[in-house]
Short mmCIF file of C-alpha atoms and ligand atoms in Angstrom, two decimals:
data_model
loop_
_atom_site.label_atom_id
_atom_site.label_comp_id
_atom_site.label_asym_id
_atom_site.label_seq_id
_atom_site.Cartn_x
_atom_site.Cartn_y
_atom_site.Cartn_z
CA MET A 1 -79.23 82.56 -52.29
CA GLN A 2 -78.77 79.70 -54.69
CA VAL A 3 -80.52 76.46 -55.57
CA PHE A 4 -78.52 73.34 -56.39
CA LYS A 5 -79.89 70.20 -57.96
CA PHE A 6 -78.12 66.87 -57.81
CA GLY A 7 -79.54 64.20 -60.10
CA GLY A 8 -79.43 60.43 -59.70
CA ALA A 9 -75.97 60.01 -61.23
CA SER A 10 -74.44 62.60 -58.90
CA VAL A 11 -75.58 60.70 -55.79
CA LYS A 12 -75.36 57.15 -57.09
CA ASP A 13 -72.72 55.82 -54.70
CA ALA A 14 -70.59 56.73 -51.71
CA PRO A 15 -67.83 58.55 -53.67
CA ALA A 16 -70.47 60.64 -55.46
CA ILE A 17 -72.08 61.64 -52.15
CA ARG A 18 -68.69 62.53 -50.68
CA ASN A 19 -68.12 64.65 -53.74
CA LEU A 20 -71.48 66.37 -53.16
CA SER A 21 -70.42 67.26 -49.63
CA ASN A 22 -67.17 68.72 -50.97
CA ILE A 23 -69.08 70.85 -53.44
CA LEU A 24 -71.31 72.16 -50.66
CA ARG A 25 -68.24 73.07 -48.61
CA LEU A 26 -67.12 75.34 -51.43
CA PHE A 27 -70.22 77.43 -50.73
CA SER A 28 -70.15 77.42 -46.94
CA GLY A 29 -71.77 80.51 -45.45
CA GLU A 30 -74.15 80.90 -48.41
CA GLU A 31 -77.86 80.23 -48.20
CA LEU A 32 -78.52 77.11 -50.25
CA VAL A 33 -81.45 74.92 -51.17
CA VAL A 34 -80.17 71.52 -52.26
CA VAL A 35 -82.65 69.51 -54.30
CA ILE A 36 -81.77 65.83 -54.60
CA SER A 37 -83.11 63.05 -56.84
CA ALA A 38 -83.34 59.38 -56.10
CA MET A 39 -79.95 57.63 -56.10
CA GLY A 40 -78.72 56.16 -59.39
CA LYS A 41 -81.43 54.21 -61.15
CA THR A 42 -83.67 53.91 -58.09
CA THR A 43 -86.71 55.46 -59.79
CA ASN A 44 -86.64 52.82 -62.53
CA PHE A 45 -86.25 50.17 -59.87
CA LEU A 46 -89.24 51.49 -57.93
CA GLU A 47 -91.28 51.45 -61.13
CA ARG A 48 -90.53 47.72 -61.31
CA LEU A 49 -91.53 47.31 -57.70
CA LEU A 50 -94.78 49.14 -58.39
CA LYS A 51 -95.50 46.85 -61.37
CA ALA A 52 -95.00 43.83 -59.14
CA TYR A 53 -97.27 45.32 -56.47
CA SER A 54 -99.96 46.19 -59.01
CA ASN A 55 -99.80 42.60 -60.33
CA GLN A 56 -100.23 41.37 -56.77
CA GLU A 57 -96.82 39.70 -56.86
CA ASN A 58 -94.55 39.37 -53.86
CA THR A 59 -92.41 42.50 -53.45
CA SER A 60 -90.28 41.59 -50.46
CA SER A 61 -87.14 40.66 -52.40
CA LEU A 62 -87.34 43.92 -54.35
CA VAL A 63 -87.71 45.94 -51.15
CA GLU A 64 -84.75 44.08 -49.74
CA GLU A 65 -82.64 44.90 -52.78
CA LEU A 66 -83.64 48.55 -52.61
CA MET A 67 -82.71 48.78 -48.95
CA ARG A 68 -79.46 46.85 -49.43
CA TYR A 69 -78.32 49.41 -51.97
CA HIS A 70 -79.03 52.36 -49.67
CA LEU A 71 -77.70 50.68 -46.53
CA ASP A 72 -74.50 49.64 -48.30
CA VAL A 73 -73.87 53.21 -49.41
CA LEU A 74 -74.51 54.44 -45.86
CA GLU A 75 -72.17 51.79 -44.46
CA GLU A 76 -69.44 52.84 -46.86
CA LEU A 77 -69.90 56.50 -45.92
CA LEU A 78 -70.28 56.03 -42.17
CA PRO A 79 -69.05 52.57 -41.15
CA GLY A 80 -70.84 51.12 -38.14
CA ASP A 81 -73.36 53.94 -37.94
CA ASN A 82 -76.65 52.91 -36.35
CA GLU A 83 -78.70 56.09 -36.25
CA GLY A 84 -78.66 56.62 -40.02
CA ARG A 85 -79.51 52.98 -40.53
CA GLY A 86 -82.45 53.40 -38.18
CA ARG A 87 -83.76 56.32 -40.22
CA LEU A 88 -83.59 54.32 -43.44
CA THR A 89 -85.24 51.29 -41.90
CA SER A 90 -88.10 53.39 -40.62
CA LEU A 91 -88.71 54.47 -44.23
CA GLN A 92 -88.54 50.80 -45.20
CA GLN A 93 -91.22 50.12 -42.60
CA GLU A 94 -93.38 52.87 -44.06
CA LEU A 95 -92.94 51.45 -47.56
CA GLU A 96 -93.74 47.92 -46.40
CA ASN A 97 -96.88 49.19 -44.68
CA ARG A 98 -98.02 50.70 -47.96
CA LEU A 99 -97.28 47.50 -49.84
CA ALA A 100 -99.24 45.50 -47.29
CA VAL A 101 -102.41 47.37 -48.25
CA PRO A 102 -104.16 45.70 -51.21
CA TYR A 103 -103.57 47.45 -54.55
CA SER A 104 -106.28 50.08 -55.13
CA GLY A 105 -106.33 49.78 -58.91
CA ARG A 106 -105.47 53.47 -59.20
CA TYR A 107 -102.11 53.08 -60.88
CA ASP A 108 -101.09 56.73 -61.09
CA TYR A 109 -102.02 57.38 -57.48
CA GLU A 110 -100.12 54.30 -56.29
CA TYR A 111 -97.17 55.33 -58.44
CA ASP A 112 -96.79 58.58 -56.53
CA GLN A 113 -97.10 56.93 -53.13
CA ILE A 114 -94.48 54.29 -53.90
CA VAL A 115 -92.03 55.70 -56.43
CA SER A 116 -91.52 58.80 -54.25
CA PHE A 117 -89.64 56.61 -51.74
CA GLY A 118 -86.56 56.99 -53.95
CA GLU A 119 -86.22 60.66 -53.05
CA LEU A 120 -87.25 60.10 -49.44
CA LEU A 121 -84.48 57.54 -49.02
CA SER A 122 -81.82 59.55 -50.84
CA THR A 123 -82.45 62.82 -49.01
CA THR A 124 -82.71 61.10 -45.63
CA LEU A 125 -79.41 59.35 -46.20
CA ILE A 126 -77.59 62.36 -47.62
CA SER A 127 -78.91 64.90 -45.13
CA TYR A 128 -77.83 62.62 -42.30
CA TYR A 129 -74.40 62.02 -43.81
CA LEU A 130 -73.84 65.75 -44.36
CA GLN A 131 -74.72 66.43 -40.75
CA GLN A 132 -72.18 63.84 -39.58
CA VAL A 133 -69.38 65.34 -41.67
CA GLY A 134 -70.03 68.87 -40.51
CA VAL A 135 -72.25 70.24 -43.27
CA SER A 136 -75.14 71.28 -41.01
CA ASN A 137 -78.42 71.22 -42.81
CA THR A 138 -82.16 71.04 -42.39
CA TRP A 139 -84.15 68.33 -44.16
CA LEU A 140 -87.44 69.70 -45.48
CA ASN A 141 -90.35 67.62 -46.71
CA ALA A 142 -91.19 68.69 -50.28
CA THR A 143 -94.62 67.05 -49.93
CA GLU A 144 -95.54 69.89 -47.58
CA LEU A 145 -93.96 72.66 -49.64
CA VAL A 146 -94.64 72.01 -53.33
CA ILE A 147 -98.43 72.05 -53.38
CA THR A 148 -100.13 70.49 -56.38
CA ASP A 149 -103.53 69.31 -57.56
CA THR A 150 -104.36 65.60 -57.74
CA THR A 151 -103.05 64.98 -61.26
CA TYR A 152 -101.02 62.02 -60.07
CA ARG A 153 -97.68 61.52 -61.84
CA GLU A 154 -97.92 65.01 -63.28
CA GLY A 155 -98.96 67.28 -60.45
CA LYS A 156 -99.90 70.82 -61.47
CA VAL A 157 -98.31 73.27 -59.09
CA ASP A 158 -100.46 75.70 -57.12
CA TRP A 159 -98.00 78.56 -57.22
CA GLU A 160 -99.67 80.74 -54.64
CA GLN A 161 -99.83 78.09 -51.94
CA THR A 162 -96.39 76.77 -52.86
CA ALA A 163 -94.79 80.21 -52.64
CA SER A 164 -96.36 80.86 -49.29
CA LYS A 165 -95.18 77.51 -47.87
CA ILE A 166 -91.66 77.78 -49.27
CA CYS A 167 -91.21 81.40 -48.23
CA THR A 168 -92.15 80.51 -44.68
CA ALA A 169 -90.31 77.22 -44.21
CA VAL A 170 -87.02 77.87 -45.98
CA PRO A 171 -86.01 81.22 -44.40
CA LEU A 172 -86.93 79.76 -41.02
CA ALA A 173 -84.62 76.80 -41.64
CA TRP A 174 -81.85 79.13 -42.81
CA LYS A 175 -81.92 80.89 -39.45
CA ASN A 176 -80.33 77.75 -38.00
CA GLN A 177 -78.41 76.32 -40.93
CA TYR A 178 -77.47 77.69 -44.29
CA VAL A 179 -78.18 74.46 -46.12
CA VAL A 180 -81.67 73.14 -46.76
CA VAL A 181 -81.93 69.62 -48.22
CA THR A 182 -85.13 68.60 -49.94
CA GLN A 183 -86.50 66.07 -52.41
CA GLY A 184 -86.82 66.72 -56.09
CA PHE A 185 -89.73 65.28 -58.06
CA ILE A 186 -92.17 65.21 -55.13
CA GLY A 187 -94.99 67.50 -54.17
CA GLY A 188 -98.23 67.00 -52.32
CA THR A 189 -101.83 68.08 -52.22
CA ASP A 190 -102.96 70.60 -49.62
CA GLU A 191 -104.14 67.57 -47.65
CA GLY A 192 -100.65 66.10 -47.64
CA THR A 193 -101.06 63.26 -50.16
CA ARG A 194 -97.91 62.72 -52.18
CA VAL A 195 -97.97 63.61 -55.88
CA THR A 196 -95.03 63.47 -58.27
CA LEU A 197 -94.17 66.02 -60.93
CA GLY A 198 -93.29 63.64 -63.78
CA ARG A 199 -90.10 61.76 -64.64
CA GLU A 200 -86.97 63.89 -64.41
CA GLY A 201 -89.02 66.34 -62.36
CA SER A 202 -86.24 67.28 -59.94
CA ASP A 203 -85.01 70.01 -62.25
CA TYR A 204 -88.47 71.48 -62.09
CA THR A 205 -88.42 71.31 -58.28
CA ALA A 206 -85.20 73.34 -58.31
CA ALA A 207 -86.87 75.95 -60.51
CA ILE A 208 -89.93 76.08 -58.23
CA PHE A 209 -87.78 76.82 -55.18
CA ALA A 210 -85.69 79.34 -57.09
CA TYR A 211 -88.76 81.15 -58.37
CA CYS A 212 -90.43 81.34 -54.98
CA LEU A 213 -87.27 82.47 -53.18
CA ASP A 214 -85.98 84.82 -55.89
CA ALA A 215 -82.73 82.89 -56.09
CA SER A 216 -79.73 84.50 -57.75
CA ARG A 217 -79.08 81.33 -59.74
CA VAL A 218 -79.81 77.63 -60.12
CA THR A 219 -77.07 75.07 -60.70
CA ILE A 220 -77.71 71.56 -61.98
CA TRP A 221 -74.71 69.36 -61.19
CA LYS A 222 -74.17 66.65 -63.78
CA ASP A 223 -71.73 64.03 -64.99
CA VAL A 224 -71.14 66.00 -68.19
CA PRO A 225 -69.26 69.31 -68.52
CA GLY A 226 -72.42 71.29 -69.32
CA LEU A 227 -75.12 71.40 -71.95
CA LEU A 228 -74.02 69.53 -75.01
CA ASN A 229 -75.29 69.76 -78.57
CA ALA A 230 -76.01 66.00 -78.56
CA ASP A 231 -75.97 62.98 -76.31
CA PRO A 232 -72.29 61.99 -76.13
CA LYS A 233 -73.26 58.32 -75.89
CA ARG A 234 -74.58 58.56 -79.45
CA PHE A 235 -72.45 61.39 -80.78
CA PRO A 236 -68.93 60.99 -79.44
CA ASP A 237 -67.96 64.34 -80.97
CA ALA A 238 -70.62 66.24 -78.99
CA VAL A 239 -69.50 69.71 -77.93
CA LYS A 240 -70.45 71.96 -75.05
CA LEU A 241 -72.75 74.93 -75.59
CA ASP A 242 -71.32 77.74 -73.45
CA GLN A 243 -74.40 79.89 -73.25
CA LEU A 244 -77.93 79.66 -74.47
CA PRO A 245 -80.79 82.13 -74.35
CA TYR A 246 -83.86 80.80 -72.50
CA GLN A 247 -85.76 80.62 -75.75
CA GLU A 248 -83.24 78.35 -77.43
CA ALA A 249 -83.03 76.10 -74.37
CA LEU A 250 -86.83 75.95 -74.22
CA GLU A 251 -86.89 74.88 -77.85
CA LEU A 252 -84.36 72.14 -77.18
CA SER A 253 -86.24 70.86 -74.15
CA TYR A 254 -89.52 71.04 -76.06
CA TYR A 255 -88.08 68.70 -78.66
CA GLY A 256 -87.03 66.36 -75.91
CA ALA A 257 -83.39 67.16 -75.16
CA SER A 258 -83.02 65.19 -71.96
CA VAL A 259 -80.72 67.72 -70.32
CA ILE A 260 -83.45 69.74 -68.66
CA HIS A 261 -87.00 68.94 -67.70
CA PRO A 262 -89.22 70.99 -70.05
CA LYS A 263 -91.17 72.79 -67.33
CA THR A 264 -88.01 74.03 -65.64
CA LEU A 265 -87.19 77.04 -67.74
CA LYS A 266 -90.40 79.04 -67.74
CA PRO A 267 -90.37 80.00 -64.05
CA LEU A 268 -86.68 80.85 -64.30
CA GLN A 269 -87.13 82.96 -67.42
CA ASN A 270 -90.06 84.77 -65.82
CA LYS A 271 -87.80 85.96 -63.02
CA HIS A 272 -84.60 86.19 -65.09
CA ILE A 273 -82.83 83.65 -62.90
CA PRO A 274 -79.90 82.09 -64.78
CA LEU A 275 -79.53 78.33 -64.87
CA PHE A 276 -76.05 76.81 -64.82
CA VAL A 277 -75.30 73.24 -65.83
CA LYS A 278 -71.97 72.20 -64.35
CA SER A 279 -69.80 69.14 -63.98
CA PHE A 280 -69.73 67.69 -60.48
CA PHE A 281 -66.26 66.37 -61.23
CA HIS A 282 -64.96 69.87 -62.04
CA PRO A 283 -66.95 72.37 -60.00
CA GLU A 284 -64.42 75.10 -60.86
CA ASP A 285 -65.19 74.88 -64.58
CA PRO A 286 -67.72 77.36 -65.96
CA GLY A 287 -70.16 74.80 -67.41
CA SER A 288 -73.03 76.15 -69.47
CA MET A 289 -75.37 78.99 -68.75
CA ILE A 290 -78.97 79.49 -69.82
CA GLY A 291 -80.15 83.01 -69.33
CA ASP A 292 -80.60 86.47 -70.82
CA CYS A 293 -77.86 86.17 -73.41
CA GLN A 294 -77.20 85.77 -77.10
CA LEU A 295 -76.92 82.44 -78.84
CA SER A 296 -73.18 81.85 -78.88
CA THR A 297 -73.18 79.39 -81.76
CA THR A 298 -75.53 77.92 -84.30
CA ILE A 299 -73.86 74.56 -84.70
CA PRO A 300 -76.46 71.80 -85.16
CA SER A 301 -77.98 70.25 -82.03
CA PHE A 302 -79.27 66.69 -82.20
CA ILE A 303 -82.13 65.31 -80.13
CA VAL A 304 -82.85 61.62 -80.55
CA LYS A 305 -85.87 60.00 -78.92
CA ASP A 306 -86.27 56.24 -79.15
CA HIS A 307 -89.26 54.10 -78.20
CA GLN A 308 -91.72 56.41 -79.91
CA THR A 309 -95.00 55.42 -81.48
CA LEU A 310 -96.25 56.90 -84.72
CA LEU A 311 -100.05 57.03 -84.76
CA THR A 312 -101.99 57.84 -87.89
CA ILE A 313 -105.68 58.55 -87.64
CA PHE A 314 -108.11 58.48 -90.58
CA PRO A 315 -111.75 59.59 -90.33
CA LYS A 316 -113.75 56.50 -91.36
CA ASP A 317 -116.27 58.55 -93.33
CA PHE A 318 -113.52 60.05 -95.52
CA SER A 319 -114.19 63.54 -94.22
CA PHE A 320 -111.28 65.95 -94.40
CA VAL A 321 -109.14 66.33 -91.32
CA ALA A 322 -110.20 69.84 -90.47
CA GLU A 323 -111.19 71.95 -87.49
CA GLU A 324 -113.97 69.78 -86.03
CA ASN A 325 -112.05 66.52 -86.37
CA LEU A 326 -108.91 68.08 -84.98
CA SER A 327 -110.64 69.46 -81.98
CA GLU A 328 -112.14 66.05 -81.26
CA ILE A 329 -108.75 64.38 -81.72
CA PHE A 330 -106.98 66.83 -79.40
CA THR A 331 -109.68 66.53 -76.77
CA LEU A 332 -109.09 62.78 -76.64
CA PHE A 333 -105.32 63.18 -76.52
CA ALA A 334 -105.62 65.66 -73.66
CA LYS A 335 -108.07 63.42 -71.81
CA HIS A 336 -105.66 60.46 -71.95
CA ARG A 337 -102.62 62.69 -71.35
CA VAL A 338 -101.00 61.59 -74.59
CA HIS A 339 -98.08 63.95 -75.16
CA ILE A 340 -97.41 64.78 -78.76
CA ASN A 341 -93.80 65.18 -79.82
CA MET A 342 -94.52 65.89 -83.46
CA MET A 343 -97.67 66.10 -85.58
CA GLN A 344 -98.62 66.41 -89.20
CA ASN A 345 -101.87 66.37 -91.10
CA SER A 346 -102.87 65.61 -94.67
CA ALA A 347 -106.27 65.82 -96.28
CA LEU A 348 -107.51 62.49 -94.94
CA SER A 349 -105.20 61.66 -92.07
CA PHE A 350 -103.55 63.04 -88.98
CA SER A 351 -100.26 61.67 -87.65
CA VAL A 352 -98.62 62.13 -84.29
CA CYS A 353 -95.40 60.87 -82.84
CA THR A 354 -95.57 60.24 -79.11
CA GLY A 355 -93.53 58.68 -76.35
CA THR A 356 -96.59 57.95 -74.22
CA GLU A 357 -96.69 54.44 -72.76
CA ILE A 358 -98.49 51.94 -74.92
CA GLU A 359 -101.21 51.12 -72.31
CA ARG A 360 -102.26 54.75 -72.08
CA LEU A 361 -102.16 55.00 -75.86
CA LYS A 362 -104.33 51.93 -76.33
CA ALA A 363 -107.01 53.36 -74.07
CA CYS A 364 -107.01 56.50 -76.18
CA VAL A 365 -107.07 54.57 -79.47
CA ALA A 366 -110.06 52.59 -78.24
CA GLU A 367 -112.00 55.84 -77.98
CA PHE A 368 -111.00 56.85 -81.51
CA GLN A 369 -112.08 53.57 -83.03
CA PRO A 370 -115.80 54.16 -83.54
CA ARG A 371 -115.14 57.08 -85.89
CA TYR A 372 -111.54 56.72 -86.99
CA LYS A 373 -109.28 54.10 -88.43
CA VAL A 374 -106.01 54.07 -86.50
CA LYS A 375 -102.66 52.70 -87.64
CA TYR A 376 -99.58 52.60 -85.54
CA ASN A 377 -95.87 51.88 -85.82
CA GLU A 378 -94.21 51.07 -82.53
CA GLN A 379 -90.54 51.53 -81.65
CA VAL A 380 -89.80 54.32 -84.09
CA THR A 381 -87.21 57.03 -83.49
CA LEU A 382 -87.84 60.75 -83.55
CA VAL A 383 -84.81 62.83 -84.47
CA THR A 384 -84.81 66.59 -84.24
CA ILE A 385 -81.99 68.76 -85.55
CA ARG A 386 -81.88 72.42 -84.55
CA HIS A 387 -79.84 74.59 -86.90
CA TYR A 388 -79.65 71.75 -89.39
CA THR A 389 -77.11 71.46 -92.19
CA PRO A 390 -76.92 68.96 -95.08
CA GLU A 391 -74.12 67.05 -93.29
CA ALA A 392 -76.09 66.92 -90.06
CA ILE A 393 -79.10 65.50 -91.89
CA LYS A 394 -77.02 62.92 -93.70
CA ARG A 395 -75.61 61.78 -90.40
CA VAL A 396 -78.98 60.91 -88.92
CA ILE A 397 -80.95 59.56 -91.86
CA GLU A 398 -78.33 57.44 -93.58
CA GLY A 399 -79.49 53.83 -93.78
CA ARG A 400 -82.85 54.56 -92.11
CA THR A 401 -86.40 54.51 -93.46
CA ILE A 402 -88.09 57.89 -93.19
CA LEU A 403 -91.73 57.66 -92.10
CA LEU A 404 -92.33 61.36 -91.65
CA ARG A 405 -90.38 64.56 -92.11
CA GLN A 406 -91.07 68.13 -91.08
CA THR A 407 -89.03 71.28 -91.54
CA SER A 408 -89.04 74.87 -90.42
CA ARG A 409 -86.35 77.48 -90.92
CA THR A 410 -84.36 76.38 -87.88
CA THR A 411 -85.53 72.85 -87.15
CA ILE A 412 -85.92 69.59 -89.03
CA GLN A 413 -87.57 66.49 -87.61
CA TYR A 414 -87.66 62.91 -88.84
CA VAL A 415 -89.61 59.92 -87.70
CA LEU A 416 -87.36 56.99 -88.57
CA LEU A 417 -87.70 53.27 -88.59
N1 LIG B 501 -85.94 60.52 -59.67
C1 LIG B 501 -86.84 61.03 -60.67
C2 LIG B 501 -86.56 60.38 -62.01
O1 LIG B 501 -85.62 59.62 -62.13
C3 LIG B 501 -86.77 62.51 -60.80
C4 LIG B 501 -85.45 63.06 -61.29
O2 LIG B 501 -84.42 62.41 -61.19
O3 LIG B 501 -85.43 64.18 -61.78
O4 LIG B 501 -87.29 60.61 -62.94
MG1 MG B 502 -82.33 63.63 -64.15
#
């Protein structure tokens, strides 16, 4: 059996969804789990809606816009269809009911209850469409299958419970239909409260299903020909990496390569399940493979992360930054879920580069303030080059101010202004 993941771009409009159905037809007769993200930029849109709700603003025009988008796509796929429309409007009703309840003040919790509607809408629409065009499938509710704790917006998976749920529900569904459609990004507590797995978490969902079901492979369908050594929007000469060992891919995702959610690879590596990244425009092309293989090339790979903050922390009493300080600093970062993308210490200071939202960061900084002086630069860029060369370095630093630099044998990182 195989697991497929279709991200937002691969289901963003009616032609993309038709294309998805054509890809599934190529695999008819095979047991598939199809993990689907929210359509296009819906997750960003729902984040806006959540902001409005949390500020007690009126959300009805945003809900209307959200529904218009989905209903228009449905109308283009299945003109005049009423049943599909009914299914989407019942989700709209559910969303409106949530929004009618006064905001609880628990932002992360509310996030998961509201932003998860993106995947609920997309999978409802697509599963229904597939059924109408002869790709029989069963829609499964990921909230009931991917069981997590209550770390809202970053649910920690309970693997034992998740495996038992998935291994019961999916084979049962396959008895009737070979295709199972489910939502990426969403899980739930054992009491059924929705929890999300973090932005871009649908890749991780695919890996969770693959791990639990011992899949033969996972395929992520994308609008690029495979894994590239850089973002083609920034590096027009980006090239495809044909195959990557898990370790190299893990390194790239650790440094923030946006191709694959960082938690995705570990479960796959643990069971030696290969991950393919393929173009949904050219399903016949080989794409890229991550698996038990050799590194096929050591050309430089570039990972650029914008909107970073560089924080520098100084003990106010001029003590050295050593074990006790560091353990205090890390405890606070962990408490506020500040994710560190790069760190460096000197005798009297400790610097970290992070992409964590500024509100979360400010709450953390407030706790540092009694004992530490904190300086920060907002809107800096973190550039990582794997397998760096002098030319590669020149390309990224030319004309920029370097705030921090760190090197190892294979990797160089710069924090740039
Ligand atoms: N829809 C979610 C997001 O945009 C999850 C995903 O696409 O992987 O972050
Ligand atoms: Mg994605």
